[in-house]
């Protein structure tokens, strides 16, 4: 019974202490603005919750940054360099200028896609699907999407109809220049690596087809696994090849995106998910305390401004600042904590980054935006 009573008294005292520490004490406006959280605690026993929460944010951001630098960045950079070397030939990185070269690049891309897992020094795997109810799965082919003008009917667009002696007029360029996207992406297979572009070159048919095209996009994916120092993580790599036709050349470029796959049950990736969740909660609390401090600063600012206007009627000509407007402008921002302003913006960026990071759990490709928000948040907060 004595132990129970003593335990209850300790719990009651600790709870009362926590309530008193958290409850905002009555402080003069001067101390509210000028004293740091630590000095407020020393003088008024105002618990420095802002400092503790922000310290947690710093700790979790640091741990997560170390995880990213050790688990993701080296592996991601190496894969991006690999895919660029394999699917973006050096001789075409400055541009493609002929139809023949463009078709060669497309065919080479298709051949490399199907052969890449077999000759790569690392483990990559295709995606498979069942075609027309067949029992044996087949490799998912690359998808070709074409953006083109809806219709070009003027004789200028057709070599066989253009009369060299004919004076150029508006009818020569007649057409519907609305850009439309192919309704269904074309499958590029080993049997037909060019898809809809596998047409004869007689009678300028192929040239006329290219005159309609404004942009092409080839998309395909691989699976891989990163055996890192902290975890073994499965990845999906989405590769996009863009062919932008403009000014007599094709701007050929590659974009590589990744998706971290959450496997069934508890996996190594749950470490990152737990860290992101804890960071999200800590950042929300830090944002709340910063906004609370800025709100208190605004209240003090308004209260002192009103008092100043009230007492300025009794000001003497010898006073340094007889009216509120005479107070120097650089003095007024001191009512608001610059640190809290930066911390608020940084916390908002970190919150967005955490949400994007958790969205990876549902298969969304958000890694690029996650890194941007995370970097800005670390810089400001």
Tab-separated table of C-alpha atoms in Angstrom:
chain	number	residue	atom	x	y	z
A	1	UNK	CA	0.000	0.000	0.000
A	2	UNK	CA	2.875	2.384	0.779
A	3	UNK	CA	4.464	1.594	-2.595
A	4	UNK	CA	1.177	2.215	-4.395
A	5	UNK	CA	0.635	5.533	-2.623
A	6	UNK	CA	4.201	6.629	-3.348
A	7	UNK	CA	3.882	5.665	-6.992
A	8	UNK	CA	0.636	7.586	-7.354
A	9	UNK	CA	2.204	10.647	-5.720
A	10	UNK	CA	5.183	10.511	-8.096
A	11	UNK	CA	2.891	10.168	-11.132
A	12	UNK	CA	0.685	12.993	-9.871
A	13	UNK	CA	3.688	15.260	-9.250
A	14	UNK	CA	5.187	14.488	-12.636
A	15	UNK	CA	1.889	15.135	-14.371
A	16	UNK	CA	1.432	18.442	-12.529
A	17	UNK	CA	5.008	19.454	-13.389
A	18	UNK	CA	4.429	18.672	-17.090
A	19	UNK	CA	1.183	20.677	-17.104
A	20	UNK	CA	2.824	23.644	-15.407
A	21	UNK	CA	5.783	23.493	-17.756
A	22	UNK	CA	3.627	23.428	-20.833
A	23	UNK	CA	1.147	26.064	-19.648
A	24	UNK	CA	2.195	29.453	-20.975
A	25	UNK	CA	3.196	31.556	-17.960
A	26	UNK	CA	2.425	35.219	-17.718
A	27	UNK	CA	5.452	36.997	-19.120
A	28	UNK	CA	6.026	40.642	-19.918
A	29	UNK	CA	5.956	41.482	-23.581
A	30	UNK	CA	9.626	42.329	-23.451
A	31	UNK	CA	10.593	38.835	-22.240
A	32	UNK	CA	8.211	37.178	-24.678
A	33	UNK	CA	10.012	38.805	-27.571
A	34	UNK	CA	13.609	38.911	-26.379
A	35	UNK	CA	14.169	35.789	-24.271
A	36	UNK	CA	15.173	32.523	-25.885
A	37	UNK	CA	13.188	29.354	-25.018
A	38	UNK	CA	15.984	28.237	-22.681
A	39	UNK	CA	16.006	31.558	-20.799
A	40	UNK	CA	12.218	31.487	-20.598
A	41	UNK	CA	12.507	28.087	-18.945
A	42	UNK	CA	15.166	29.278	-16.498
A	43	UNK	CA	13.212	32.359	-15.511
A	44	UNK	CA	9.572	31.250	-15.791
A	45	UNK	CA	9.842	27.432	-15.929
A	46	UNK	CA	8.378	27.529	-19.414
A	47	UNK	CA	9.249	24.092	-20.791
A	48	UNK	CA	11.385	24.451	-23.994
A	49	UNK	CA	9.215	22.145	-26.091
A	50	UNK	CA	10.229	23.959	-29.314
A	51	UNK	CA	13.892	23.149	-28.778
A	52	UNK	CA	13.247	19.514	-27.905
A	53	UNK	CA	10.943	18.916	-30.879
A	54	UNK	CA	13.275	20.692	-33.282
A	55	UNK	CA	16.195	18.650	-31.928
A	56	UNK	CA	14.210	15.507	-32.750
A	57	UNK	CA	13.613	16.834	-36.274
A	58	UNK	CA	17.337	17.466	-36.704
A	59	UNK	CA	18.183	13.968	-35.433
A	60	UNK	CA	15.683	12.178	-37.679
A	61	UNK	CA	16.558	14.311	-40.723
A	62	UNK	CA	20.234	13.497	-40.180
A	63	UNK	CA	19.564	9.766	-39.822
A	64	UNK	CA	17.372	9.720	-42.904
A	65	UNK	CA	19.907	11.730	-44.904
A	66	UNK	CA	22.600	9.201	-43.971
A	67	UNK	CA	20.303	6.367	-45.018
A	68	UNK	CA	19.574	8.024	-48.343
A	69	UNK	CA	23.239	8.712	-49.011
A	70	UNK	CA	24.248	5.130	-48.210
A	71	UNK	CA	21.281	3.188	-49.611
A	72	UNK	CA	19.911	5.170	-52.526
A	73	UNK	CA	22.157	7.814	-54.053
A	74	UNK	CA	25.177	5.677	-55.071
A	75	UNK	CA	22.951	2.893	-56.410
A	76	UNK	CA	20.652	5.331	-58.221
A	77	UNK	CA	23.530	7.233	-59.829
A	78	UNK	CA	25.156	4.023	-61.025
A	79	UNK	CA	21.914	2.772	-62.574
A	80	UNK	CA	21.183	6.068	-64.297
A	81	UNK	CA	24.677	6.032	-65.810
A	82	UNK	CA	24.186	2.410	-66.920
A	83	UNK	CA	20.846	3.055	-68.614
A	84	UNK	CA	22.186	6.203	-70.313
A	85	UNK	CA	25.166	4.271	-71.686
A	86	UNK	CA	23.039	1.375	-72.946
A	87	UNK	CA	20.011	3.216	-74.337
A	88	UNK	CA	21.390	6.665	-75.182
A	89	UNK	CA	24.225	6.171	-77.744
A	90	UNK	CA	26.995	8.744	-77.523
A	91	UNK	CA	26.815	9.674	-81.209
A	92	UNK	CA	23.145	10.702	-80.928
A	93	UNK	CA	23.215	12.669	-77.666
A	94	UNK	CA	23.667	15.943	-79.544
A	95	UNK	CA	20.689	15.192	-81.776
A	96	UNK	CA	19.360	12.980	-84.585
A	97	UNK	CA	19.104	14.510	-88.045
A	98	UNK	CA	17.926	11.797	-90.430
A	99	UNK	CA	14.959	9.461	-90.556
A	100	UNK	CA	17.240	6.491	-91.038
A	101	UNK	CA	19.221	7.266	-87.874
A	102	UNK	CA	16.008	7.679	-85.904
A	103	UNK	CA	14.728	4.284	-87.039
A	104	UNK	CA	18.090	2.695	-86.235
A	105	UNK	CA	17.977	4.128	-82.702
A	106	UNK	CA	14.458	2.773	-82.144
A	107	UNK	CA	15.405	-0.690	-83.386
A	108	UNK	CA	18.593	-0.707	-81.330
A	109	UNK	CA	16.609	0.316	-78.246
A	110	UNK	CA	14.214	-2.590	-78.696
A	111	UNK	CA	17.029	-5.100	-79.222
A	112	UNK	CA	18.924	-3.786	-76.191
A	113	UNK	CA	15.806	-3.931	-74.042
A	114	UNK	CA	15.191	-7.607	-74.683
A	115	UNK	CA	18.887	-8.546	-74.376
A	116	UNK	CA	19.948	-6.296	-71.478
A	117	UNK	CA	19.149	-8.677	-68.547
A	118	UNK	CA	21.147	-11.423	-70.274
A	119	UNK	CA	24.406	-9.492	-70.731
A	120	UNK	CA	24.304	-7.137	-67.725
A	121	UNK	CA	26.805	-7.723	-64.913
A	122	UNK	CA	24.058	-7.009	-62.364
A	123	UNK	CA	20.706	-8.703	-61.917
A	124	UNK	CA	17.850	-7.168	-63.883
A	125	UNK	CA	14.558	-8.761	-64.827
A	126	UNK	CA	11.774	-8.008	-67.292
A	127	UNK	CA	8.132	-7.643	-66.450
A	128	UNK	CA	5.850	-10.382	-67.785
A	129	UNK	CA	2.194	-10.706	-68.647
A	130	UNK	CA	-0.153	-13.360	-69.987
A	131	UNK	CA	-1.216	-12.723	-73.572
A	132	UNK	CA	-4.717	-13.751	-74.683
A	133	UNK	CA	-5.095	-16.215	-71.869
A	134	UNK	CA	-1.921	-18.111	-72.739
A	135	UNK	CA	-0.448	-20.177	-69.920
A	136	UNK	CA	3.165	-19.145	-70.507
A	137	UNK	CA	3.901	-15.488	-69.711
A	138	UNK	CA	5.631	-13.269	-72.251
A	139	UNK	CA	7.953	-10.299	-71.751
A	140	UNK	CA	6.165	-6.967	-71.556
A	141	UNK	CA	7.245	-5.097	-74.712
A	142	UNK	CA	8.388	-1.457	-74.827
A	143	UNK	CA	5.559	0.997	-75.434
A	144	UNK	CA	5.776	3.600	-78.215
A	145	UNK	CA	3.573	6.684	-77.907
A	146	UNK	CA	3.375	9.112	-80.842
A	147	UNK	CA	2.242	12.738	-80.732
A	148	UNK	CA	1.304	14.072	-84.158
A	149	UNK	CA	-0.574	16.747	-86.053
A	150	UNK	CA	-4.130	15.654	-86.694
A	151	UNK	CA	-4.030	16.212	-90.453
A	152	UNK	CA	-1.743	17.786	-93.080
A	153	UNK	CA	-3.379	17.937	-96.494
A	154	UNK	CA	-1.615	20.844	-98.227
A	155	UNK	CA	0.638	19.997	-101.203
A	156	UNK	CA	3.664	21.415	-99.384
A	157	UNK	CA	3.666	18.354	-97.110
A	158	UNK	CA	3.671	15.897	-100.029
A	159	UNK	CA	6.648	15.736	-102.381
A	160	UNK	CA	4.553	14.140	-105.104
A	161	UNK	CA	1.984	16.971	-105.148
A	162	UNK	CA	4.251	20.012	-104.828
A	163	UNK	CA	4.930	21.795	-108.123
A	164	UNK	CA	8.354	23.510	-108.006
A	165	UNK	CA	7.088	26.250	-110.346
A	166	UNK	CA	4.028	26.933	-108.245
A	167	UNK	CA	3.994	30.181	-106.250
A	168	UNK	CA	3.579	29.502	-102.540
A	169	UNK	CA	0.192	30.433	-101.055
A	170	UNK	CA	-1.786	29.638	-97.903
A	171	UNK	CA	-3.487	26.620	-99.445
A	172	UNK	CA	-0.130	24.869	-99.659
A	173	UNK	CA	-0.017	24.578	-95.846
A	174	UNK	CA	-3.616	23.538	-95.296
A	175	UNK	CA	-4.162	21.155	-92.402
A	176	UNK	CA	-5.380	20.633	-88.850
A	177	UNK	CA	-2.420	21.380	-86.591
A	178	UNK	CA	-4.074	20.063	-83.451
A	179	UNK	CA	-1.604	17.731	-81.705
A	180	UNK	CA	-3.149	14.370	-80.879
A	181	UNK	CA	-1.734	11.450	-78.925
A	182	UNK	CA	-1.945	7.852	-80.076
A	183	UNK	CA	-4.931	6.347	-78.313
A	184	UNK	CA	-3.114	3.143	-77.423
A	185	UNK	CA	0.691	2.827	-77.117
A	186	UNK	CA	2.236	0.607	-79.763
A	187	UNK	CA	4.014	-2.568	-78.670
A	188	UNK	CA	7.563	-2.849	-80.016
A	189	UNK	CA	8.598	-6.485	-80.388
A	190	UNK	CA	11.590	-8.282	-81.808
A	191	UNK	CA	9.464	-9.254	-84.808
A	192	UNK	CA	8.357	-5.655	-85.383
A	193	UNK	CA	10.748	-3.269	-83.541
A	194	UNK	CA	9.430	-0.177	-85.367
A	195	UNK	CA	5.716	-0.603	-84.756
A	196	UNK	CA	3.699	1.843	-86.886
A	197	UNK	CA	6.897	3.230	-88.447
A	198	UNK	CA	7.591	-0.068	-90.180
A	199	UNK	CA	6.357	1.189	-93.539
A	200	UNK	CA	7.842	1.393	-97.015
A	201	UNK	CA	10.033	4.315	-98.025
A	202	UNK	CA	8.589	4.372	-101.552
A	203	UNK	CA	6.732	7.481	-102.747
A	204	UNK	CA	7.938	9.427	-99.732
A	205	UNK	CA	5.442	7.606	-97.532
A	206	UNK	CA	7.822	7.435	-94.579
A	207	UNK	CA	8.787	11.112	-94.947
A	208	UNK	CA	5.153	12.141	-94.966
A	209	UNK	CA	4.574	10.123	-91.797
A	210	UNK	CA	7.452	11.882	-90.034
A	211	UNK	CA	6.167	15.320	-91.104
A	212	UNK	CA	3.062	14.651	-88.993
A	213	UNK	CA	5.018	13.620	-85.891
A	214	UNK	CA	5.964	16.194	-83.240
A	215	UNK	CA	7.181	13.896	-80.468
A	216	UNK	CA	7.696	10.208	-79.721
A	217	UNK	CA	8.134	8.460	-76.396
A	218	UNK	CA	9.340	4.928	-75.656
A	219	UNK	CA	8.732	3.561	-72.168
A	220	UNK	CA	9.858	0.297	-70.568
A	221	UNK	CA	10.740	-1.008	-67.115
A	222	UNK	CA	13.079	-3.388	-65.322
A	223	UNK	CA	13.165	-4.984	-61.897
A	224	UNK	CA	16.275	-5.095	-59.726
A	225	UNK	CA	17.435	-5.479	-56.128
A	226	UNK	CA	19.865	-3.285	-54.227
A	227	UNK	CA	21.856	-5.088	-51.558
A	228	UNK	CA	22.863	-2.108	-49.425
A	229	UNK	CA	24.743	-1.825	-46.113
A	230	UNK	CA	21.496	-1.425	-44.146
A	231	UNK	CA	18.821	-3.221	-46.140
A	232	UNK	CA	17.969	-5.272	-49.214
A	233	UNK	CA	15.532	-3.248	-51.305
A	234	UNK	CA	13.624	-4.217	-54.465
A	235	UNK	CA	13.426	-1.527	-57.151
A	236	UNK	CA	11.338	-0.895	-60.255
A	237	UNK	CA	13.131	1.181	-62.890
A	238	UNK	CA	10.973	3.132	-65.349
A	239	UNK	CA	12.947	4.318	-68.391
A	240	UNK	CA	11.576	6.945	-70.762
A	241	UNK	CA	13.207	7.802	-74.111
A	242	UNK	CA	12.013	11.056	-75.643
A	243	UNK	CA	12.273	12.034	-79.313
A	244	UNK	CA	11.329	15.716	-79.687
A	245	UNK	CA	11.229	16.782	-83.351
A	246	UNK	CA	11.887	20.451	-83.957
A	247	UNK	CA	13.948	22.584	-86.321
A	248	UNK	CA	15.200	19.786	-88.549
A	249	UNK	CA	16.541	17.649	-85.711
A	250	UNK	CA	15.363	15.230	-83.050
A	251	UNK	CA	16.285	16.054	-79.455
A	252	UNK	CA	16.990	12.584	-78.051
A	253	UNK	CA	17.074	12.274	-74.263
A	254	UNK	CA	16.469	9.787	-71.483
A	255	UNK	CA	14.713	9.997	-68.133
A	256	UNK	CA	15.127	7.314	-65.454
A	257	UNK	CA	12.729	7.020	-62.538
A	258	UNK	CA	12.636	4.505	-59.703
A	259	UNK	CA	10.024	2.999	-57.475
A	260	UNK	CA	10.894	1.253	-54.214
A	261	UNK	CA	8.646	-1.744	-53.838
A	262	UNK	CA	7.087	-2.644	-50.519
A	263	UNK	CA	6.943	-6.427	-50.217
A	264	UNK	CA	4.427	-8.414	-48.228
A	265	UNK	CA	4.871	-8.577	-44.480
A	266	UNK	CA	7.568	-6.690	-42.578
A	267	UNK	CA	10.508	-5.912	-44.845
A	268	UNK	CA	13.713	-3.908	-44.659
A	269	UNK	CA	11.962	-0.997	-46.346
A	270	UNK	CA	9.781	-0.613	-43.258
A	271	UNK	CA	12.811	0.954	-41.569
A	272	UNK	CA	12.575	3.883	-43.967
A	273	UNK	CA	8.786	3.994	-43.674
A	274	UNK	CA	8.974	4.167	-39.872
A	275	UNK	CA	11.645	6.876	-39.992
A	276	UNK	CA	9.580	8.900	-42.467
A	277	UNK	CA	6.471	8.584	-40.277
A	278	UNK	CA	8.332	9.688	-37.139
A	279	UNK	CA	9.894	12.585	-39.046
A	280	UNK	CA	6.455	13.621	-40.319
A	281	UNK	CA	4.996	13.711	-36.786
A	282	UNK	CA	7.993	15.596	-35.385
A	283	UNK	CA	7.886	18.106	-38.228
A	284	UNK	CA	4.170	18.733	-37.686
A	285	UNK	CA	4.831	19.470	-34.019
A	286	UNK	CA	7.759	21.746	-34.841
A	287	UNK	CA	5.615	23.618	-37.366
A	288	UNK	CA	2.866	24.021	-34.759
A	289	UNK	CA	5.244	25.503	-32.177
A	290	UNK	CA	6.829	27.869	-34.726
A	291	UNK	CA	3.443	29.118	-35.892
A	292	UNK	CA	2.381	29.511	-32.261
A	293	UNK	CA	5.470	31.639	-31.562
A	294	UNK	CA	4.848	33.785	-34.644
A	295	UNK	CA	1.221	34.218	-33.597
A	296	UNK	CA	2.304	35.316	-30.104
A	297	UNK	CA	4.765	37.742	-31.676
A	298	UNK	CA	1.984	39.170	-33.805
A	299	UNK	CA	-0.198	39.630	-30.704
A	300	UNK	CA	2.609	41.427	-28.868
A	301	UNK	CA	3.286	43.561	-31.932
A	302	UNK	CA	-0.377	44.605	-32.206
A	303	UNK	CA	-0.720	45.231	-28.477
A	304	UNK	CA	2.392	47.412	-28.277
A	305	UNK	CA	1.405	49.270	-31.437
A	306	UNK	CA	-2.006	50.116	-29.937
A	307	UNK	CA	-0.415	51.160	-26.642
A	308	UNK	CA	2.091	53.313	-28.469
A	309	UNK	CA	-0.666	55.077	-30.399
A	310	UNK	CA	-2.573	55.642	-27.171
A	311	UNK	CA	0.399	57.111	-25.306
A	312	UNK	CA	1.761	59.096	-28.265
A	313	UNK	CA	-0.792	61.836	-27.551
A	314	UNK	CA	1.223	62.617	-24.409
A	315	UNK	CA	4.617	62.446	-26.112
A	316	UNK	CA	7.069	65.282	-25.672
A	317	UNK	CA	8.857	66.899	-28.627
A	318	UNK	CA	12.135	65.789	-27.088
A	319	UNK	CA	11.162	62.108	-27.272
A	320	UNK	CA	13.142	60.072	-29.770
A	321	UNK	CA	10.090	58.379	-31.304
A	322	UNK	CA	6.966	60.382	-30.496
A	323	UNK	CA	4.720	58.348	-32.816
A	324	UNK	CA	4.561	54.744	-33.973
A	325	UNK	CA	5.405	55.726	-37.528
A	326	UNK	CA	8.608	57.359	-36.317
A	327	UNK	CA	9.900	54.053	-34.965
A	328	UNK	CA	12.576	52.803	-37.422
A	329	UNK	CA	11.369	50.102	-39.768
A	330	UNK	CA	14.254	47.761	-38.954
A	331	UNK	CA	13.097	47.623	-35.331
A	332	UNK	CA	9.593	46.316	-36.036
A	333	UNK	CA	10.568	42.926	-37.585
A	334	UNK	CA	12.293	42.028	-34.296
A	335	UNK	CA	8.872	41.188	-32.894
A	336	UNK	CA	8.899	38.144	-35.180
A	337	UNK	CA	11.461	35.368	-34.926
A	338	UNK	CA	13.333	34.980	-38.207
A	339	UNK	CA	14.311	31.475	-37.119
A	340	UNK	CA	10.649	30.510	-36.732
A	341	UNK	CA	9.831	31.894	-40.176
A	342	UNK	CA	12.554	29.812	-41.833
A	343	UNK	CA	11.655	26.810	-39.702
A	344	UNK	CA	7.983	27.054	-40.701
A	345	UNK	CA	8.803	27.104	-44.412
A	346	UNK	CA	11.322	24.290	-43.973
A	347	UNK	CA	8.833	22.192	-42.000
A	348	UNK	CA	6.202	22.617	-44.716
A	349	UNK	CA	8.712	21.362	-47.317
A	350	UNK	CA	9.647	18.417	-45.094
A	351	UNK	CA	5.976	17.556	-44.532
A	352	UNK	CA	5.370	17.519	-48.284
A	353	UNK	CA	8.500	15.395	-48.770
A	354	UNK	CA	7.390	12.912	-46.097
A	355	UNK	CA	3.954	12.571	-47.691
A	356	UNK	CA	5.565	11.973	-51.090
A	357	UNK	CA	7.909	9.433	-49.495
A	358	UNK	CA	5.000	7.553	-47.931
A	359	UNK	CA	3.195	7.669	-51.297
A	360	UNK	CA	5.878	5.295	-52.615
A	361	UNK	CA	4.147	2.652	-50.488
A	362	UNK	CA	1.164	2.852	-52.830
A	363	UNK	CA	3.245	2.544	-55.998
A	364	UNK	CA	3.401	6.241	-56.887
A	365	UNK	CA	6.572	7.484	-58.566
A	366	UNK	CA	7.469	10.476	-56.381
A	367	UNK	CA	11.197	10.047	-55.766
A	368	UNK	CA	12.232	13.095	-57.823
A	369	UNK	CA	9.846	15.469	-56.055
A	370	UNK	CA	10.634	13.863	-52.698
A	371	UNK	CA	14.322	14.712	-53.071
A	372	UNK	CA	13.550	18.333	-54.025
A	373	UNK	CA	11.224	18.899	-51.059
A	374	UNK	CA	13.560	17.075	-48.694
A	375	UNK	CA	16.578	19.128	-49.780
A	376	UNK	CA	14.793	22.480	-49.442
A	377	UNK	CA	13.366	21.459	-46.055
A	378	UNK	CA	16.795	20.433	-44.719
A	379	UNK	CA	18.297	23.698	-45.898
A	380	UNK	CA	15.673	25.903	-44.224
A	381	UNK	CA	14.739	23.933	-41.115
